């Protein structure tokens, strides 16, 4: 199997899209490094990963702790000497409100989790990804990054910044074995979506498990595209 023996780091692995992606990668026998704050959620993902035939190392941390992200790269280097995949999935929504009303703390959190943490991780993990035979990075964005909408400004700003980082890193990796791409999952049945759209019937939305195979594909050695932005819905021919 293509994922056999690969070491893949997944952020936001305690629930939602991150958990489903970890389980899909486990089915390909990858070893997962699972990152989030909620230990119980990480343990549930670990159980599901093992049931799917994979194995995991749990790393409970707050992505706002930049020093911990630096230490993570160093620990992974000591243990495995390389990293084959990085699914930069963790994110926060902030609050849906006019920009002029957005709380300063929430604005700072949007930047810290959705942008700065991913840059700190790329910085910490790049030497490891470059040592892989086929390093693959997928960063999770949103259609709002390119089509801002009233009241979603903080979140949209953070995803636009993330896409800029992603495309810059992709360009820097062009002549290497590392491939860097963006995934826009579209609306998915998760806690974040329920918070954003409380009146919506979740049954009408794709599940994280629907999206996970595309994530696994984009993280596989066979994936050759670089600097692309894939839309889950378009990939299924829905839009
Ligand atoms: P969830 O809210 O279900 O999961 C978010 C994950 O991020 C959790 O595992 C959470 O773990 C982790 N996380 C949040 N803050 C921190 C932090 N400070 N430190 C460590 N981990 C953190 O969201 P989704 O699964 O829906 O979202 C996954 C990604 O997909 C996000 O980037 C989101 O923006 C994007 N997306 C989602 C869409 C949707 O409709 N669901 C649509 C478009 C994009 P914990 O709380 O345990 O720390």
PDB file of C-alpha atoms and ligand atoms in Angstrom:
ATOM      1  CA  UNK A   1       0.000   0.000   0.000  1.00  0.00           C
ATOM      2  CA  UNK A   2       1.231   3.523  -0.801  1.00  0.00           C
ATOM      3  CA  UNK A   3       0.929   4.776   2.780  1.00  0.00           C
ATOM      4  CA  UNK A   4       2.798   1.833   4.288  1.00  0.00           C
ATOM      5  CA  UNK A   5       5.375   3.007   6.809  1.00  0.00           C
ATOM      6  CA  UNK A   6       4.755   6.699   6.203  1.00  0.00           C
ATOM      7  CA  UNK A   7       4.883   9.095   9.138  1.00  0.00           C
ATOM      8  CA  UNK A   8       2.117  11.699   8.890  1.00  0.00           C
ATOM      9  CA  UNK A   9       1.344  14.572  11.269  1.00  0.00           C
ATOM     10  CA  UNK A  10      -2.310  15.639  11.573  1.00  0.00           C
ATOM     11  CA  UNK A  11      -3.334  18.777  13.453  1.00  0.00           C
ATOM     12  CA  UNK A  12      -6.890  19.145  14.709  1.00  0.00           C
ATOM     13  CA  UNK A  13      -6.964  15.357  15.168  1.00  0.00           C
ATOM     14  CA  UNK A  14      -9.328  15.311  18.174  1.00  0.00           C
ATOM     15  CA  UNK A  15     -12.512  15.516  16.076  1.00  0.00           C
ATOM     16  CA  UNK A  16     -14.033  16.512  12.739  1.00  0.00           C
ATOM     17  CA  UNK A  17     -12.070  16.446   9.492  1.00  0.00           C
ATOM     18  CA  UNK A  18      -8.741  15.814  11.260  1.00  0.00           C
ATOM     19  CA  UNK A  19      -9.998  12.672  12.980  1.00  0.00           C
ATOM     20  CA  UNK A  20     -11.566  11.244   9.812  1.00  0.00           C
ATOM     21  CA  UNK A  21      -8.390  11.963   7.827  1.00  0.00           C
ATOM     22  CA  UNK A  22      -6.275  10.205  10.471  1.00  0.00           C
ATOM     23  CA  UNK A  23      -8.487   7.115  10.251  1.00  0.00           C
ATOM     24  CA  UNK A  24      -8.298   7.079   6.432  1.00  0.00           C
ATOM     25  CA  UNK A  25      -4.486   7.366   6.618  1.00  0.00           C
ATOM     26  CA  UNK A  26      -4.374   4.596   9.234  1.00  0.00           C
ATOM     27  CA  UNK A  27      -6.148   2.294   6.795  1.00  0.00           C
ATOM     28  CA  UNK A  28      -3.074   2.786   4.576  1.00  0.00           C
ATOM     29  CA  UNK A  29      -0.844   1.742   7.502  1.00  0.00           C
ATOM     30  CA  UNK A  30       0.657   5.183   8.137  1.00  0.00           C
ATOM     31  CA  UNK A  31       1.957   6.061  11.593  1.00  0.00           C
ATOM     32  CA  UNK A  32       0.083   9.165  12.714  1.00  0.00           C
ATOM     33  CA  UNK A  33       1.313  12.001  14.905  1.00  0.00           C
ATOM     34  CA  UNK A  34      -1.966  13.341  16.280  1.00  0.00           C
ATOM     35  CA  UNK A  35      -2.060  16.933  17.537  1.00  0.00           C
ATOM     36  CA  UNK A  36      -4.854  18.796  19.398  1.00  0.00           C
ATOM     37  CA  UNK A  37      -5.537  20.094  22.922  1.00  0.00           C
ATOM     38  CA  UNK A  38      -8.288  17.657  23.983  1.00  0.00           C
ATOM     39  CA  UNK A  39      -6.695  14.477  25.324  1.00  0.00           C
ATOM     40  CA  UNK A  40      -9.998  12.548  25.384  1.00  0.00           C
ATOM     41  CA  UNK A  41     -10.617  13.396  21.731  1.00  0.00           C
ATOM     42  CA  UNK A  42      -7.092  12.343  20.758  1.00  0.00           C
ATOM     43  CA  UNK A  43      -7.567   9.055  22.619  1.00  0.00           C
ATOM     44  CA  UNK A  44     -10.813   8.373  20.746  1.00  0.00           C
ATOM     45  CA  UNK A  45      -9.034   9.050  17.459  1.00  0.00           C
ATOM     46  CA  UNK A  46      -6.214   6.749  18.578  1.00  0.00           C
ATOM     47  CA  UNK A  47      -8.699   3.913  19.232  1.00  0.00           C
ATOM     48  CA  UNK A  48     -10.203   4.376  15.764  1.00  0.00           C
ATOM     49  CA  UNK A  49      -6.746   4.567  14.150  1.00  0.00           C
ATOM     50  CA  UNK A  50      -5.762   1.271  15.749  1.00  0.00           C
ATOM     51  CA  UNK A  51      -9.056  -0.323  14.726  1.00  0.00           C
ATOM     52  CA  UNK A  52      -8.303   0.774  11.148  1.00  0.00           C
ATOM     53  CA  UNK A  53      -4.901  -0.956  11.252  1.00  0.00           C
ATOM     54  CA  UNK A  54      -2.619   2.008  11.912  1.00  0.00           C
ATOM     55  CA  UNK A  55      -0.741   3.342  14.908  1.00  0.00           C
ATOM     56  CA  UNK A  56      -0.429   6.764  16.471  1.00  0.00           C
ATOM     57  CA  UNK A  57       1.626   8.989  18.738  1.00  0.00           C
ATOM     58  CA  UNK A  58      -0.507  11.487  20.651  1.00  0.00           C
ATOM     59  CA  UNK A  59       0.772  15.038  21.060  1.00  0.00           C
ATOM     60  CA  UNK A  60      -1.598  17.099  23.197  1.00  0.00           C
ATOM     61  CA  UNK A  61      -0.610  20.737  22.759  1.00  0.00           C
ATOM     62  CA  UNK A  62      -1.986  24.200  22.148  1.00  0.00           C
ATOM     63  CA  UNK A  63      -1.002  25.386  18.686  1.00  0.00           C
ATOM     64  CA  UNK A  64      -0.571  28.889  20.116  1.00  0.00           C
ATOM     65  CA  UNK A  65       2.506  27.605  21.970  1.00  0.00           C
ATOM     66  CA  UNK A  66       5.196  28.351  19.357  1.00  0.00           C
ATOM     67  CA  UNK A  67       8.020  26.918  21.456  1.00  0.00           C
ATOM     68  CA  UNK A  68       6.146  23.604  21.711  1.00  0.00           C
ATOM     69  CA  UNK A  69       5.896  23.551  17.902  1.00  0.00           C
ATOM     70  CA  UNK A  70       9.652  24.051  17.602  1.00  0.00           C
ATOM     71  CA  UNK A  71      10.242  21.260  20.122  1.00  0.00           C
ATOM     72  CA  UNK A  72       7.851  18.987  18.182  1.00  0.00           C
ATOM     73  CA  UNK A  73      10.015  19.208  15.038  1.00  0.00           C
ATOM     74  CA  UNK A  74      13.114  18.396  17.076  1.00  0.00           C
ATOM     75  CA  UNK A  75      11.438  15.376  18.760  1.00  0.00           C
ATOM     76  CA  UNK A  76      10.197  13.984  15.455  1.00  0.00           C
ATOM     77  CA  UNK A  77      13.676  14.362  14.007  1.00  0.00           C
ATOM     78  CA  UNK A  78      15.202  12.451  16.908  1.00  0.00           C
ATOM     79  CA  UNK A  79      12.657   9.651  16.679  1.00  0.00           C
ATOM     80  CA  UNK A  80      12.158   9.198  12.920  1.00  0.00           C
ATOM     81  CA  UNK A  81      14.591  11.529  11.147  1.00  0.00           C
ATOM     82  CA  UNK A  82      11.928  12.474   8.572  1.00  0.00           C
ATOM     83  CA  UNK A  83       8.260  13.305   8.051  1.00  0.00           C
ATOM     84  CA  UNK A  84       6.290  12.070   5.027  1.00  0.00           C
ATOM     85  CA  UNK A  85       3.064  14.018   5.432  1.00  0.00           C
ATOM     86  CA  UNK A  86       1.719  17.094   7.209  1.00  0.00           C
ATOM     87  CA  UNK A  87      -2.047  17.680   7.273  1.00  0.00           C
ATOM     88  CA  UNK A  88      -2.366  21.306   8.467  1.00  0.00           C
ATOM     89  CA  UNK A  89      -6.013  21.033   9.364  1.00  0.00           C
ATOM     90  CA  UNK A  90      -6.627  22.557  12.820  1.00  0.00           C
ATOM     91  CA  UNK A  91      -8.509  25.804  12.732  1.00  0.00           C
ATOM     92  CA  UNK A  92     -10.820  28.127  14.604  1.00  0.00           C
ATOM     93  CA  UNK A  93     -13.845  30.057  13.358  1.00  0.00           C
ATOM     94  CA  UNK A  94     -13.742  33.097  15.628  1.00  0.00           C
ATOM     95  CA  UNK A  95     -17.102  34.869  15.672  1.00  0.00           C
ATOM     96  CA  UNK A  96     -19.392  35.767  12.784  1.00  0.00           C
ATOM     97  CA  UNK A  97     -19.777  39.481  13.349  1.00  0.00           C
ATOM     98  CA  UNK A  98     -18.983  42.793  11.641  1.00  0.00           C
ATOM     99  CA  UNK A  99     -15.236  43.500  11.599  1.00  0.00           C
ATOM    100  CA  UNK A 100     -15.818  46.592  13.710  1.00  0.00           C
ATOM    101  CA  UNK A 101     -17.330  44.411  16.456  1.00  0.00           C
ATOM    102  CA  UNK A 102     -14.827  41.545  16.356  1.00  0.00           C
ATOM    103  CA  UNK A 103     -13.259  40.941  19.750  1.00  0.00           C
ATOM    104  CA  UNK A 104      -9.506  41.615  19.823  1.00  0.00           C
ATOM    105  CA  UNK A 105      -8.801  38.291  21.552  1.00  0.00           C
ATOM    106  CA  UNK A 106     -10.707  36.369  18.878  1.00  0.00           C
ATOM    107  CA  UNK A 107      -8.856  38.223  16.099  1.00  0.00           C
ATOM    108  CA  UNK A 108      -5.547  37.326  17.749  1.00  0.00           C
ATOM    109  CA  UNK A 109      -6.628  33.676  18.118  1.00  0.00           C
ATOM    110  CA  UNK A 110      -7.592  33.490  14.426  1.00  0.00           C
ATOM    111  CA  UNK A 111      -4.126  34.671  13.460  1.00  0.00           C
ATOM    112  CA  UNK A 112      -2.374  32.512  16.059  1.00  0.00           C
ATOM    113  CA  UNK A 113      -4.103  29.191  15.255  1.00  0.00           C
ATOM    114  CA  UNK A 114      -4.998  29.515  11.565  1.00  0.00           C
ATOM    115  CA  UNK A 115      -1.848  31.313  10.396  1.00  0.00           C
ATOM    116  CA  UNK A 116       1.086  31.648  12.805  1.00  0.00           C
ATOM    117  CA  UNK A 117       0.917  28.041  14.060  1.00  0.00           C
ATOM    118  CA  UNK A 118       1.013  26.724  10.505  1.00  0.00           C
ATOM    119  CA  UNK A 119       3.995  28.905   9.648  1.00  0.00           C
ATOM    120  CA  UNK A 120       5.772  27.799  12.857  1.00  0.00           C
ATOM    121  CA  UNK A 121       5.035  24.176  11.963  1.00  0.00           C
ATOM    122  CA  UNK A 122       6.247  24.554   8.369  1.00  0.00           C
ATOM    123  CA  UNK A 123       9.408  26.144   9.754  1.00  0.00           C
ATOM    124  CA  UNK A 124       9.889  23.359  12.263  1.00  0.00           C
ATOM    125  CA  UNK A 125       8.939  20.489   9.925  1.00  0.00           C
ATOM    126  CA  UNK A 126      10.541  21.574   6.634  1.00  0.00           C
ATOM    127  CA  UNK A 127      13.902  19.850   7.312  1.00  0.00           C
ATOM    128  CA  UNK A 128      12.004  16.619   8.094  1.00  0.00           C
ATOM    129  CA  UNK A 129       9.750  16.853   5.035  1.00  0.00           C
ATOM    130  CA  UNK A 130      12.786  17.432   2.812  1.00  0.00           C
ATOM    131  CA  UNK A 131      14.301  14.162   4.115  1.00  0.00           C
ATOM    132  CA  UNK A 132      11.272  12.144   2.993  1.00  0.00           C
ATOM    133  CA  UNK A 133      11.249  10.351  -0.349  1.00  0.00           C
ATOM    134  CA  UNK A 134       7.889  12.033  -1.025  1.00  0.00           C
ATOM    135  CA  UNK A 135       6.978  14.734   1.522  1.00  0.00           C
ATOM    136  CA  UNK A 136       3.391  15.883   1.129  1.00  0.00           C
ATOM    137  CA  UNK A 137       1.723  18.901   2.780  1.00  0.00           C
ATOM    138  CA  UNK A 138      -1.988  19.737   2.673  1.00  0.00           C
ATOM    139  CA  UNK A 139      -3.257  22.942   4.277  1.00  0.00           C
ATOM    140  CA  UNK A 140      -6.976  23.352   4.887  1.00  0.00           C
ATOM    141  CA  UNK A 141      -8.548  26.582   3.700  1.00  0.00           C
ATOM    142  CA  UNK A 142     -12.025  27.806   2.845  1.00  0.00           C
ATOM    143  CA  UNK A 143     -13.771  29.407  -0.115  1.00  0.00           C
ATOM    144  CA  UNK A 144     -13.946  32.560   2.041  1.00  0.00           C
ATOM    145  CA  UNK A 145     -10.209  33.074   1.526  1.00  0.00           C
ATOM    146  CA  UNK A 146     -10.918  34.142  -2.039  1.00  0.00           C
ATOM    147  CA  UNK A 147     -14.518  35.334  -1.694  1.00  0.00           C
ATOM    148  CA  UNK A 148     -14.846  37.381   1.506  1.00  0.00           C
ATOM    149  CA  UNK A 149     -18.367  37.782   2.841  1.00  0.00           C
ATOM    150  CA  UNK A 150     -19.905  40.165   5.415  1.00  0.00           C
ATOM    151  CA  UNK A 151     -19.456  39.002   9.035  1.00  0.00           C
ATOM    152  CA  UNK A 152     -16.890  36.289   8.153  1.00  0.00           C
ATOM    153  CA  UNK A 153     -13.983  38.778   7.928  1.00  0.00           C
ATOM    154  CA  UNK A 154     -11.721  37.461  10.702  1.00  0.00           C
ATOM    155  CA  UNK A 155     -11.924  33.863   9.489  1.00  0.00           C
ATOM    156  CA  UNK A 156     -11.617  34.876   5.804  1.00  0.00           C
ATOM    157  CA  UNK A 157      -8.566  37.038   6.547  1.00  0.00           C
ATOM    158  CA  UNK A 158      -6.853  34.147   8.332  1.00  0.00           C
ATOM    159  CA  UNK A 159      -7.519  31.671   5.516  1.00  0.00           C
ATOM    160  CA  UNK A 160      -6.340  34.169   2.867  1.00  0.00           C
ATOM    161  CA  UNK A 161      -3.089  34.574   4.816  1.00  0.00           C
ATOM    162  CA  UNK A 162      -2.789  30.801   5.146  1.00  0.00           C
ATOM    163  CA  UNK A 163      -3.221  30.346   1.374  1.00  0.00           C
ATOM    164  CA  UNK A 164      -0.506  32.916   0.758  1.00  0.00           C
ATOM    165  CA  UNK A 165       1.861  31.008   3.049  1.00  0.00           C
ATOM    166  CA  UNK A 166       0.909  27.715   1.391  1.00  0.00           C
ATOM    167  CA  UNK A 167       1.495  28.945  -2.161  1.00  0.00           C
ATOM    168  CA  UNK A 168       4.790  30.571  -1.206  1.00  0.00           C
ATOM    169  CA  UNK A 169       5.995  27.341   0.401  1.00  0.00           C
ATOM    170  CA  UNK A 170       4.803  25.369  -2.645  1.00  0.00           C
ATOM    171  CA  UNK A 171       6.870  27.628  -4.919  1.00  0.00           C
ATOM    172  CA  UNK A 172       9.899  27.188  -2.670  1.00  0.00           C
ATOM    173  CA  UNK A 173       9.472  23.399  -2.820  1.00  0.00           C
ATOM    174  CA  UNK A 174       8.981  23.236  -6.592  1.00  0.00           C
ATOM    175  CA  UNK A 175      12.423  21.754  -7.301  1.00  0.00           C
ATOM    176  CA  UNK A 176      12.305  19.354  -4.316  1.00  0.00           C
ATOM    177  CA  UNK A 177      10.457  16.087  -3.641  1.00  0.00           C
ATOM    178  CA  UNK A 178       7.975  17.939  -1.383  1.00  0.00           C
ATOM    179  CA  UNK A 179       4.517  18.788  -2.747  1.00  0.00           C
ATOM    180  CA  UNK A 180       2.340  21.427  -1.063  1.00  0.00           C
ATOM    181  CA  UNK A 181      -1.358  21.913  -1.798  1.00  0.00           C
ATOM    182  CA  UNK A 182      -4.473  23.556  -0.416  1.00  0.00           C
ATOM    183  CA  UNK A 183      -7.763  21.788   0.281  1.00  0.00           C
ATOM    184  CA  UNK A 184     -11.064  23.635   0.460  1.00  0.00           C
ATOM    185  CA  UNK A 185     -13.419  21.027   1.938  1.00  0.00           C
ATOM    186  CA  UNK A 186     -16.593  23.096   1.453  1.00  0.00           C
ATOM    187  CA  UNK A 187     -19.313  22.784   4.110  1.00  0.00           C
ATOM    188  CA  UNK A 188     -18.725  19.636   6.207  1.00  0.00           C
ATOM    189  CA  UNK A 189     -20.779  18.180   9.088  1.00  0.00           C
ATOM    190  CA  UNK A 190     -18.554  19.148  12.042  1.00  0.00           C
ATOM    191  CA  UNK A 191     -18.697  21.113  15.292  1.00  0.00           C
ATOM    192  CA  UNK A 192     -17.241  24.161  13.525  1.00  0.00           C
ATOM    193  CA  UNK A 193     -19.901  24.160  10.825  1.00  0.00           C
ATOM    194  CA  UNK A 194     -22.680  23.707  13.428  1.00  0.00           C
ATOM    195  CA  UNK A 195     -21.323  26.741  15.307  1.00  0.00           C
ATOM    196  CA  UNK A 196     -21.254  28.825  12.114  1.00  0.00           C
ATOM    197  CA  UNK A 197     -24.676  27.730  10.806  1.00  0.00           C
ATOM    198  CA  UNK A 198     -26.789  26.608  13.783  1.00  0.00           C
ATOM    199  CA  UNK A 199     -30.033  26.607  11.778  1.00  0.00           C
ATOM    200  CA  UNK A 200     -28.743  24.277   9.072  1.00  0.00           C
ATOM    201  CA  UNK A 201     -29.760  20.610   8.880  1.00  0.00           C
ATOM    202  CA  UNK A 202     -26.407  18.775   9.278  1.00  0.00           C
ATOM    203  CA  UNK A 203     -27.840  15.756   7.452  1.00  0.00           C
ATOM    204  CA  UNK A 204     -27.663  17.781   4.226  1.00  0.00           C
ATOM    205  CA  UNK A 205     -23.860  18.110   4.474  1.00  0.00           C
ATOM    206  CA  UNK A 206     -21.018  15.779   3.516  1.00  0.00           C
ATOM    207  CA  UNK A 207     -19.396  14.100   6.519  1.00  0.00           C
ATOM    208  CA  UNK A 208     -15.714  14.269   7.465  1.00  0.00           C
ATOM    209  CA  UNK A 209     -15.517  10.625   6.356  1.00  0.00           C
ATOM    210  CA  UNK A 210     -16.656  11.692   2.865  1.00  0.00           C
ATOM    211  CA  UNK A 211     -13.789  14.192   2.602  1.00  0.00           C
ATOM    212  CA  UNK A 212     -11.081  11.996   4.187  1.00  0.00           C
ATOM    213  CA  UNK A 213     -10.215   9.857   1.105  1.00  0.00           C
ATOM    214  CA  UNK A 214      -9.313  13.007  -0.848  1.00  0.00           C
ATOM    215  CA  UNK A 215      -7.018  14.080   2.004  1.00  0.00           C
ATOM    216  CA  UNK A 216      -5.326  10.656   2.010  1.00  0.00           C
ATOM    217  CA  UNK A 217      -4.904  10.875  -1.749  1.00  0.00           C
ATOM    218  CA  UNK A 218      -3.352  14.361  -1.569  1.00  0.00           C
ATOM    219  CA  UNK A 219      -0.907  13.114   1.089  1.00  0.00           C
ATOM    220  CA  UNK A 220       0.128  10.015  -0.861  1.00  0.00           C
ATOM    221  CA  UNK A 221       3.483   9.685  -2.666  1.00  0.00           C
ATOM    222  CA  UNK A 222       1.555   9.303  -5.937  1.00  0.00           C
ATOM    223  CA  UNK A 223       0.175  12.858  -5.646  1.00  0.00           C
ATOM    224  CA  UNK A 224       2.286  14.962  -8.027  1.00  0.00           C
ATOM    225  CA  UNK A 225       0.491  18.314  -8.226  1.00  0.00           C
ATOM    226  CA  UNK A 226       2.097  21.265  -6.406  1.00  0.00           C
ATOM    227  CA  UNK A 227       0.612  24.647  -5.463  1.00  0.00           C
ATOM    228  CA  UNK A 228      -2.957  23.654  -6.332  1.00  0.00           C
ATOM    229  CA  UNK A 229      -6.158  24.488  -4.468  1.00  0.00           C
ATOM    230  CA  UNK A 230      -8.568  21.564  -4.546  1.00  0.00           C
ATOM    231  CA  UNK A 231     -12.229  21.876  -3.760  1.00  0.00           C
ATOM    232  CA  UNK A 232     -13.854  18.735  -2.319  1.00  0.00           C
ATOM    233  CA  UNK A 233     -17.219  19.421  -3.948  1.00  0.00           C
ATOM    234  CA  UNK A 234     -15.637  19.976  -7.356  1.00  0.00           C
ATOM    235  CA  UNK A 235     -13.662  16.757  -6.939  1.00  0.00           C
ATOM    236  CA  UNK A 236     -16.960  14.878  -6.642  1.00  0.00           C
ATOM    237  CA  UNK A 237     -18.404  16.660  -9.677  1.00  0.00           C
ATOM    238  CA  UNK A 238     -20.993  18.519  -7.573  1.00  0.00           C
ATOM    239  CA  UNK A 239     -19.977  22.056  -8.559  1.00  0.00           C
TER     240      UNK A 239
HETATM  241  P1  LIG B   1     -13.631  21.265  14.321  1.00  0.00           P
HETATM  242  O1  LIG B   1     -13.978  22.467  15.127  1.00  0.00           O
HETATM  243  O2  LIG B   1     -14.490  20.071  14.362  1.00  0.00           O
HETATM  244  O3  LIG B   1     -12.130  20.804  14.698  1.00  0.00           O
HETATM  245  C1  LIG B   1     -11.113  21.747  14.851  1.00  0.00           C
HETATM  246  C2  LIG B   1      -9.857  21.039  15.318  1.00  0.00           C
HETATM  247  O4  LIG B   1      -8.829  22.036  15.524  1.00  0.00           O
HETATM  248  C3  LIG B   1     -10.067  20.315  16.636  1.00  0.00           C
HETATM  249  O5  LIG B   1      -9.410  19.060  16.589  1.00  0.00           O
HETATM  250  C4  LIG B   1      -9.375  21.227  17.645  1.00  0.00           C
HETATM  251  O6  LIG B   1      -8.841  20.471  18.705  1.00  0.00           O
HETATM  252  C5  LIG B   1      -8.256  21.832  16.810  1.00  0.00           C
HETATM  253  N1  LIG B   1      -7.812  23.099  17.405  1.00  0.00           N
HETATM  254  C6  LIG B   1      -8.484  24.277  17.462  1.00  0.00           C
HETATM  255  N2  LIG B   1      -7.779  25.184  18.162  1.00  0.00           N
HETATM  256  C7  LIG B   1      -6.629  24.575  18.568  1.00  0.00           C
HETATM  257  C8  LIG B   1      -5.513  24.971  19.334  1.00  0.00           C
HETATM  258  N3  LIG B   1      -5.409  26.207  19.869  1.00  0.00           N
HETATM  259  N4  LIG B   1      -4.521  24.092  19.562  1.00  0.00           N
HETATM  260  C9  LIG B   1      -4.610  22.824  19.058  1.00  0.00           C
HETATM  261  N5  LIG B   1      -5.642  22.387  18.309  1.00  0.00           N
HETATM  262  C10 LIG B   1      -6.644  23.248  18.080  1.00  0.00           C
HETATM  263  O7  LIG B   1     -13.432  21.812  12.837  1.00  0.00           O
HETATM  264  P2  LIG B   1     -13.475  21.115  11.383  1.00  0.00           P
HETATM  265  O8  LIG B   1     -13.068  19.693  11.454  1.00  0.00           O
HETATM  266  O9  LIG B   1     -14.735  21.520  10.759  1.00  0.00           O
HETATM  267  O10 LIG B   1     -12.337  21.994  10.675  1.00  0.00           O
HETATM  268  C11 LIG B   1     -11.101  21.481  10.231  1.00  0.00           C
HETATM  269  C12 LIG B   1     -10.540  22.494   9.244  1.00  0.00           C
HETATM  270  O11 LIG B   1     -11.418  22.615   8.116  1.00  0.00           O
HETATM  271  C13 LIG B   1     -10.400  23.919   9.802  1.00  0.00           C
HETATM  272  O12 LIG B   1      -9.190  24.493   9.359  1.00  0.00           O
HETATM  273  C14 LIG B   1     -11.582  24.658   9.203  1.00  0.00           C
HETATM  274  O13 LIG B   1     -11.337  26.044   9.098  1.00  0.00           O
HETATM  275  C15 LIG B   1     -11.669  23.980   7.852  1.00  0.00           C
HETATM  276  N6  LIG B   1     -12.960  24.089   7.176  1.00  0.00           N
HETATM  277  C16 LIG B   1     -14.067  23.484   7.705  1.00  0.00           C
HETATM  278  C17 LIG B   1     -15.289  23.585   7.068  1.00  0.00           C
HETATM  279  C18 LIG B   1     -16.516  22.931   7.611  1.00  0.00           C
HETATM  280  O14 LIG B   1     -17.608  23.151   7.043  1.00  0.00           O
HETATM  281  N7  LIG B   1     -16.439  22.130   8.651  1.00  0.00           N
HETATM  282  C19 LIG B   1     -15.427  24.350   5.810  1.00  0.00           C
HETATM  283  C20 LIG B   1     -14.189  24.928   5.323  1.00  0.00           C
HETATM  284  C21 LIG B   1     -13.011  24.792   5.994  1.00  0.00           C
HETATM  285  P3  LIG B   1      -8.949  20.848  20.265  1.00  0.00           P
HETATM  286  O15 LIG B   1     -10.155  21.720  20.461  1.00  0.00           O
HETATM  287  O16 LIG B   1      -9.014  19.515  20.900  1.00  0.00           O
HETATM  288  O17 LIG B   1      -7.661  21.557  20.545  1.00  0.00           O
END
